[in-house]
Structure formats: C-alpha cells, structure tokens
Short mmCIF file of C-alpha atoms and ligand atoms in Angstrom, two decimals:
data_model
loop_
_atom_site.label_atom_id
_atom_site.label_comp_id
_atom_site.label_asym_id
_atom_site.label_seq_id
_atom_site.Cartn_x
_atom_site.Cartn_y
_atom_site.Cartn_z
CA UNK A 820 -0.24 0.00 0.00
CA UNK A 821 2.83 2.17 0.52
CA UNK A 822 3.87 1.76 -2.94
CA UNK A 823 0.91 2.87 -3.64
CA UNK A 824 0.38 5.73 -1.95
CA UNK A 825 3.72 6.66 -2.70
CA UNK A 826 3.05 6.49 -6.52
CA UNK A 827 0.23 8.99 -5.74
CA UNK A 828 2.53 11.27 -4.01
CA UNK A 829 4.15 11.42 -7.06
CA UNK A 830 1.69 11.58 -9.01
CA UNK A 831 0.13 14.73 -7.49
CA UNK A 832 4.00 16.59 -7.83
CA UNK A 833 3.69 16.07 -11.23
CA UNK A 834 0.05 17.28 -11.48
CA UNK A 835 0.99 20.37 -9.98
CA UNK A 836 3.93 20.72 -12.13
CA UNK A 837 1.95 20.70 -15.31
CA UNK A 838 -0.64 22.86 -14.12
CA UNK A 839 2.46 25.49 -12.92
CA UNK A 840 3.50 25.62 -16.50
CA UNK A 841 0.18 25.58 -18.17
CA UNK A 842 -0.77 28.91 -16.14
CA UNK A 843 2.62 30.24 -16.65
CA UNK A 844 1.81 29.75 -20.65
CA UNK A 845 -1.56 31.44 -20.35
CA UNK A 846 0.18 34.00 -18.34
CA UNK A 847 2.71 34.26 -21.21
CA UNK A 848 0.67 37.10 -23.27
CA UNK A 849 -0.51 38.92 -20.77
CA UNK A 850 2.99 39.67 -19.53
CA UNK A 851 4.43 40.38 -22.58
CA UNK A 852 1.94 43.39 -22.43
CA UNK A 853 2.93 44.55 -19.43
CA UNK A 854 6.33 44.22 -20.14
CA UNK A 855 5.63 46.49 -22.91
CA UNK A 856 3.62 48.98 -20.55
CA UNK A 857 6.07 51.45 -20.16
CA UNK A 858 6.63 51.50 -23.78
CA UNK A 859 3.26 51.92 -24.52
CA UNK A 860 3.14 55.17 -22.49
CA UNK A 861 6.07 56.38 -24.15
CA UNK A 862 4.93 55.94 -27.37
CA UNK A 863 2.10 58.01 -26.47
CA UNK A 864 3.74 60.75 -24.82
CA UNK A 865 5.99 60.76 -28.18
CA UNK A 866 2.81 61.33 -30.04
CA UNK A 867 1.00 63.76 -28.09
CA UNK A 868 4.67 65.51 -27.60
CA UNK A 869 5.22 65.37 -32.27
CA UNK A 870 2.03 66.29 -32.79
CA UNK A 871 1.90 69.38 -29.98
CA UNK A 872 5.11 70.61 -31.94
CA UNK A 873 3.67 70.17 -35.43
CA UNK A 874 1.06 72.45 -34.34
CA UNK A 875 2.98 74.93 -33.45
CA UNK A 876 5.67 75.17 -35.85
CA UNK A 877 2.90 75.72 -38.51
CA UNK A 878 1.23 78.55 -36.48
CA UNK A 879 4.37 80.32 -36.15
CA UNK A 880 4.95 79.88 -39.76
CA UNK A 881 1.19 81.32 -40.25
CA UNK A 882 2.36 84.19 -37.86
CA UNK A 883 5.80 84.44 -39.53
CA UNK A 884 3.43 85.01 -43.13
CA UNK A 885 0.62 87.57 -41.06
CA UNK A 886 4.02 89.60 -40.02
CA UNK A 887 5.38 90.31 -42.96
CA UNK A 888 2.06 91.51 -44.68
CA UNK A 889 1.46 93.65 -41.90
CA UNK A 890 4.88 95.19 -41.98
CA UNK A 891 4.62 95.83 -46.11
CA UNK A 892 1.11 97.29 -45.06
CA UNK A 893 2.87 99.60 -42.57
CA UNK A 894 5.37 100.89 -45.41
CA UNK A 895 2.39 101.40 -48.05
CA UNK A 896 1.03 102.93 -45.12
CA UNK A 897 3.77 105.13 -44.45
CA UNK A 898 4.62 106.30 -47.86
CA UNK A 899 0.92 107.24 -48.18
CA UNK A 900 0.98 109.60 -45.39
CA UNK A 901 3.66 111.67 -46.99
CA UNK A 902 1.47 111.47 -49.29
CA UNK A 903 -2.03 112.50 -47.96
CA UNK A 904 -3.71 115.87 -50.17
CA UNK A 905 -5.85 116.66 -46.67
CA UNK A 906 -6.22 116.44 -43.15
CA UNK A 907 -9.05 114.09 -43.67
CA UNK A 908 -7.37 111.93 -45.38
CA UNK A 909 -3.92 111.92 -43.14
CA UNK A 910 -6.02 111.15 -39.83
CA UNK A 911 -7.77 108.07 -41.83
CA UNK A 912 -4.32 107.00 -43.13
CA UNK A 913 -2.50 107.52 -39.12
CA UNK A 914 -6.05 105.49 -37.95
CA UNK A 915 -5.08 102.34 -40.28
CA UNK A 916 -1.56 103.04 -39.54
CA UNK A 917 -2.55 102.25 -35.35
CA UNK A 918 -4.86 99.39 -36.53
CA UNK A 919 -1.59 97.91 -38.30
CA UNK A 920 0.80 98.05 -35.45
CA UNK A 921 -1.96 97.20 -32.53
CA UNK A 922 -2.14 93.83 -35.15
CA UNK A 923 1.98 93.67 -35.40
CA UNK A 924 2.36 93.68 -31.17
CA UNK A 925 -0.42 90.92 -30.97
CA UNK A 926 1.36 88.57 -33.65
CA UNK A 927 4.80 89.58 -32.78
CA UNK A 928 3.90 88.92 -29.38
CA UNK A 929 2.73 85.41 -30.30
CA UNK A 930 5.63 84.25 -32.50
CA UNK A 931 7.26 85.23 -29.72
CA UNK A 932 5.06 82.72 -27.25
CA UNK A 933 5.39 80.22 -29.56
CA UNK A 934 8.95 80.61 -30.15
CA UNK A 935 9.72 79.94 -26.49
CA UNK A 936 7.75 76.50 -26.00
CA UNK A 937 8.87 75.24 -29.52
CA UNK A 938 12.40 75.47 -27.91
CA UNK A 939 11.04 74.20 -24.42
CA UNK A 940 9.11 71.21 -26.30
CA UNK A 941 12.14 70.36 -27.88
CA UNK A 942 14.23 69.75 -25.56
CA UNK A 943 11.73 67.48 -24.01
CA UNK A 944 10.98 65.21 -27.34
CA UNK A 945 14.85 64.59 -26.97
CA UNK A 946 14.24 63.73 -23.58
CA UNK A 947 11.93 61.43 -24.19
CA UNK A 948 13.48 60.16 -27.29
CA UNK A 949 16.28 59.49 -25.31
CA UNK A 950 13.82 57.83 -22.68
CA UNK A 951 12.27 55.92 -25.06
CA UNK A 952 15.21 54.03 -26.84
CA UNK A 953 16.56 52.88 -23.57
CA UNK A 954 13.36 51.65 -22.73
CA UNK A 955 13.20 49.98 -25.68
CA UNK A 956 16.36 48.05 -25.12
CA UNK A 957 14.76 47.07 -21.81
CA UNK A 958 11.86 45.65 -23.07
CA UNK A 959 14.08 43.57 -25.81
CA UNK A 960 15.13 41.91 -22.64
CA UNK A 961 12.14 41.33 -20.66
CA UNK A 962 10.46 39.42 -23.54
CA UNK A 963 14.09 37.70 -24.28
CA UNK A 964 13.62 36.66 -19.86
CA UNK A 965 9.43 35.81 -20.84
CA UNK A 966 10.03 33.58 -24.07
CA UNK A 967 12.75 31.42 -22.00
CA UNK A 968 10.23 31.10 -19.80
CA UNK A 969 7.77 30.24 -21.65
CA UNK A 970 10.17 28.19 -23.43
CA UNK A 971 11.36 26.30 -19.93
CA UNK A 972 8.39 25.53 -19.42
CA UNK A 973 6.88 23.85 -22.41
CA UNK A 974 9.80 21.53 -22.15
CA UNK A 975 8.72 20.66 -18.56
CA UNK A 976 5.41 20.13 -19.11
CA UNK A 977 6.11 17.51 -22.03
CA UNK A 978 7.91 15.90 -19.73
CA UNK A 979 6.05 16.27 -16.42
CA UNK A 980 2.86 14.73 -19.41
CA UNK A 981 5.11 12.11 -20.28
CA UNK A 982 6.16 10.91 -16.63
CA UNK A 983 2.70 11.15 -15.93
CA UNK A 984 1.50 9.18 -18.38
CA UNK A 985 3.75 6.49 -17.43
CA UNK A 986 3.62 6.50 -14.40
CA UNK A 987 -0.39 6.48 -14.26
CA UNK A 988 -0.10 2.50 -16.35
CA UNK A 989 1.48 1.27 -13.15
CA UNK A 990 -1.85 2.52 -11.05
CA UNK A 991 -4.29 0.45 -10.64
CA UNK A 992 -7.29 1.70 -11.97
CA UNK A 993 -9.67 2.32 -9.24
CA UNK A 994 -7.31 4.12 -7.18
CA UNK A 995 -6.62 6.23 -9.56
CA UNK A 996 -9.90 7.12 -10.52
CA UNK A 997 -10.23 7.81 -6.95
CA UNK A 998 -7.38 9.97 -6.95
CA UNK A 999 -8.63 12.02 -10.31
CA UNK A 1000 -12.44 12.41 -8.58
CA UNK A 1001 -10.41 13.83 -5.56
CA UNK A 1002 -8.74 16.01 -7.88
CA UNK A 1003 -11.81 17.30 -9.73
CA UNK A 1004 -13.52 18.33 -6.51
CA UNK A 1005 -10.15 20.04 -4.94
CA UNK A 1006 -8.83 22.04 -7.69
CA UNK A 1007 -6.79 19.36 -8.47
CA UNK A 1008 -5.48 18.71 -4.89
CA UNK A 1009 -5.74 15.06 -5.03
CA UNK A 1010 -3.47 14.23 -1.77
CA UNK A 1011 -2.85 16.20 1.13
CA UNK A 1012 0.05 15.68 3.80
CA UNK A 1013 -0.57 15.13 7.24
CA UNK A 1014 1.59 17.02 9.75
CA UNK A 1015 1.87 17.34 13.22
CA UNK A 1016 -1.73 15.84 13.44
CA UNK A 1017 -3.27 18.62 11.08
CA UNK A 1018 -4.19 17.72 7.33
CA UNK A 1019 -2.29 20.44 5.42
CA UNK A 1020 -5.19 20.70 2.79
CA UNK A 1021 -7.70 21.50 5.04
CA UNK A 1022 -5.87 22.52 7.99
CA UNK A 1023 -7.84 21.07 10.53
CA UNK A 1024 -6.35 18.85 13.50
CA UNK A 1025 -7.75 15.57 12.41
CA UNK A 1026 -8.84 13.13 15.68
CA UNK A 1027 -5.99 11.08 17.58
CA UNK A 1028 -7.27 7.64 16.77
CA UNK A 1029 -7.22 8.44 13.09
CA UNK A 1030 -3.91 9.78 13.29
CA UNK A 1031 -2.61 6.54 14.55
CA UNK A 1032 -4.09 4.81 11.77
CA UNK A 1033 -2.90 6.97 8.82
CA UNK A 1034 0.61 6.60 10.67
CA UNK A 1035 0.61 2.79 10.10
CA UNK A 1036 0.10 4.00 6.02
CA UNK A 1037 -1.64 0.72 5.00
CA UNK A 1038 -4.94 1.69 3.36
CA UNK A 1039 -6.16 4.94 1.45
CA UNK A 1040 -7.46 7.54 3.98
CA UNK A 1041 -9.14 10.74 3.29
CA UNK A 1042 -9.49 13.62 5.54
CA UNK A 1043 -12.90 13.46 7.24
CA UNK A 1044 -13.70 17.10 6.42
CA UNK A 1045 -11.85 17.66 2.94
CA UNK A 1046 -11.80 14.27 1.50
CA UNK A 1047 -8.24 14.49 0.20
CA UNK A 1048 -6.30 11.51 0.13
CA UNK A 1049 -3.89 11.78 3.29
CA UNK A 1050 -0.53 10.63 3.84
CA UNK A 1051 1.67 11.17 6.56
CA UNK A 1052 4.69 13.12 5.55
CA UNK A 1053 6.76 10.99 8.39
CA UNK A 1054 6.74 7.82 7.40
CA UNK A 1055 10.24 6.81 6.46
CA UNK A 1056 8.79 5.40 2.89
CA UNK A 1057 7.67 8.59 1.31
CA UNK A 1058 10.58 10.65 3.34
CA UNK A 1059 13.28 10.37 1.40
CA UNK A 1060 10.79 12.06 -1.58
CA UNK A 1061 9.33 14.45 0.50
CA UNK A 1062 13.03 15.73 1.79
CA UNK A 1063 11.64 15.66 5.41
CA UNK A 1064 14.12 15.41 7.95
CA UNK A 1065 14.24 12.15 9.89
CA UNK A 1066 12.41 12.69 13.57
CA UNK A 1067 10.07 15.32 14.22
CA UNK A 1068 11.32 18.31 15.07
CA UNK A 1069 11.57 20.49 18.11
CA UNK A 1070 8.77 23.09 17.78
CA UNK A 1071 11.58 25.79 18.21
CA UNK A 1072 9.64 28.62 16.64
CA UNK A 1073 6.23 28.48 14.49
CA UNK A 1074 8.51 29.45 10.82
CA UNK A 1075 10.49 26.13 11.70
CA UNK A 1076 7.38 24.05 12.13
CA UNK A 1077 5.56 24.95 9.49
CA UNK A 1078 8.04 23.38 7.24
CA UNK A 1079 7.48 24.07 3.66
CA UNK A 1080 4.83 23.22 1.20
CA UNK A 1081 5.49 19.18 0.06
CA UNK A 1082 5.43 20.46 -3.67
CA UNK A 1083 8.43 22.65 -3.07
CA UNK A 1084 9.98 18.72 -1.67
CA UNK A 1085 10.19 16.87 -4.50
CA UNK A 1086 13.32 15.83 -5.22
CA UNK A 1087 15.47 14.46 -8.09
CA UNK A 1088 13.37 11.18 -8.58
CA UNK A 1089 10.03 13.15 -9.00
CA UNK A 1090 10.74 13.62 -12.78
CA UNK A 1091 11.19 16.36 -14.41
CA UNK A 1092 13.72 19.15 -13.25
CA UNK A 1093 12.26 21.02 -10.36
CA UNK A 1094 9.98 23.59 -12.01
CA UNK A 1095 13.00 26.13 -12.24
CA UNK A 1096 11.62 28.14 -8.90
CA UNK A 1097 14.04 30.34 -9.75
CA UNK A 1098 12.55 31.35 -13.32
CA UNK A 1099 8.78 31.97 -11.57
CA UNK A 1100 10.35 34.91 -10.08
CA UNK A 1101 9.35 36.48 -13.33
CA UNK A 1102 6.16 34.86 -13.25
CA UNK A 1103 5.00 36.41 -10.10
CA UNK A 1104 2.33 34.28 -8.41
CA UNK A 1105 2.95 31.69 -11.06
CA UNK A 1106 4.53 29.02 -8.22
CA UNK A 1107 1.27 29.74 -6.55
CA UNK A 1108 -0.19 27.13 -6.70
CA UNK A 1109 -3.87 27.67 -5.69
CA UNK A 1110 -3.90 25.92 -2.42
CA UNK A 1111 -7.10 26.99 -1.06
CA UNK A 1112 -6.97 25.68 2.36
CA UNK A 1113 -10.61 25.63 3.83
CA UNK A 1114 -12.11 26.84 0.55
CA UNK A 1115 -13.30 23.83 -0.28
CA UNK A 1116 -14.98 23.09 3.58
ZN1 LIG B 2326 -8.78 18.40 5.02
#
C-alpha cells in the first residue's frame, strides 16, 4: 500500500508541475503586454508631443507670414502718409497705421510665445526620445526572459506529461479513478500531507485515533473534513521523496514547524527537473499553486 501511496504522491507532484507550467503559458501574453506597458506609454507621449510641436511650427509659419504682410502694409501706409492731400485723408491713414501696429504687436507677442514653447518642446522631445530608446532596449531584454521562461515551461510540461503517462499505467484503475475524482473536486489537489496531526489541505487537526491509523500507511485514508487522500509525511517510505527530516523537529519557532509545502520538496527522483523555481519569479504568482486551505469546506 505504501508503494501505491507514494505513486499517488508523485502523481500529485507531476500534476502540480503540469498545472504550474500551463498557468505560466497562459500568462505569457499578459506578461508581454505588461512588459511593454512603459514603452507603450512613452510612445503615446512621443506622439502627443510630436503633434503639438507640428502644430506649434505651423502656427509660427502663419504668424511669420502675417507679420511680413503687416510690415509691408505699414511701409505702404508710411509712404501714403507723405502723399496725403488733406487733413481728413491724413487722419484716416494714421488710424489705419495704428490698427496695423496693434495687429503687428499682437502677432509678434504670439510668435515670441510660440518660439519659447517650441524650444521647450524640442528639449522635451530629445529627452523623451532618449528615454524611449532606453526603454525599448529594456523591453527587448524582458521579452527574451519571458520567452525563455515559456520555452522552458513547454519543455518541462512535456516531460512531466510524459512521466505522468508512464506513471498512471502502473496505478490500479480504481485507485487512479479515486485520485482523479478527488482532484476534480478539490481544484487539482487530491493528496494532502498530514503534519503534526494536521491536514495540510484544509488545516484541520484530525482526530488522534485517525492519525494513529494514518501513521501505519496501510490503507488509503481520506481527510474527514476535506476528503483529500491523506498521507503521513514522516513515514520513512515517503520521507526521501518528500525531503522530510528523519525525526520530528523540536518546535522552536512557528516558522520552523510549519516547514515547506510538500510540492516544493520534490526530489530529483520526481520526474522532471524541479520547475526551476527561480524562473517563476519573473511571473509573479506563477508558483502559487492555488492551495486553498479551507476553501472547500
Ligand atoms: Zn483536510
């Protein structure tokens, strides 16, 4: 029976890995979008600034043309002042000169403002372009990392799937079917390690008599609360696979007692390479196996 339980423990670890890599693959597109986020923002800012600068230059050209026209009109006006035949005509020409001068002043002021803001925008554009270029290089690096993780994931998933296929041919159909049923009902977590008399699947302490029975590891037992298939992590038969220490540790500090999750303890004998835990850091949450203690209560 211990051999069967160990096979189920290994099956669970393979299923955990497959699930992990499938999740990683499904997150690939959103990770790429996330990695591109800043670049996308910078592109929008660049487009906006370029459009404002184009508008600024267009307006400056308009103003320069208007100023040239008005200056020509002023020259004409000045020569007409000299040729005025009477006072009325002279006053009318002076009035026109005043209008022309006012318009010139307004246009020249506006042109100065546009030249000033245009210069500032030129500086901004240069800065933004440099930032964009740097961000583009960073983005390309990020893409390489993400693609490497995805490729790694595909390969590891394929290995785990193959090993799973081989393993299940060695498990009796009724036991496999029992495992599959629990896994379906418990978000893929059919197996639950029991530590210090506590089911790690639902965190419930199991009755002492049941715990005594479990320690014999001579039959399949399910948690009375979450119905997962339980196993005693200290059983010498599973210990090596689980990476458990030989003796019950003396409970010094709470964090020492709680220990690691069994899925993180899969030894080399467990099929694939350990799903390169470091790689998962790029995909935050990817290594969270979705243990939902108590959720199934
Ligand atoms: Zn339980």
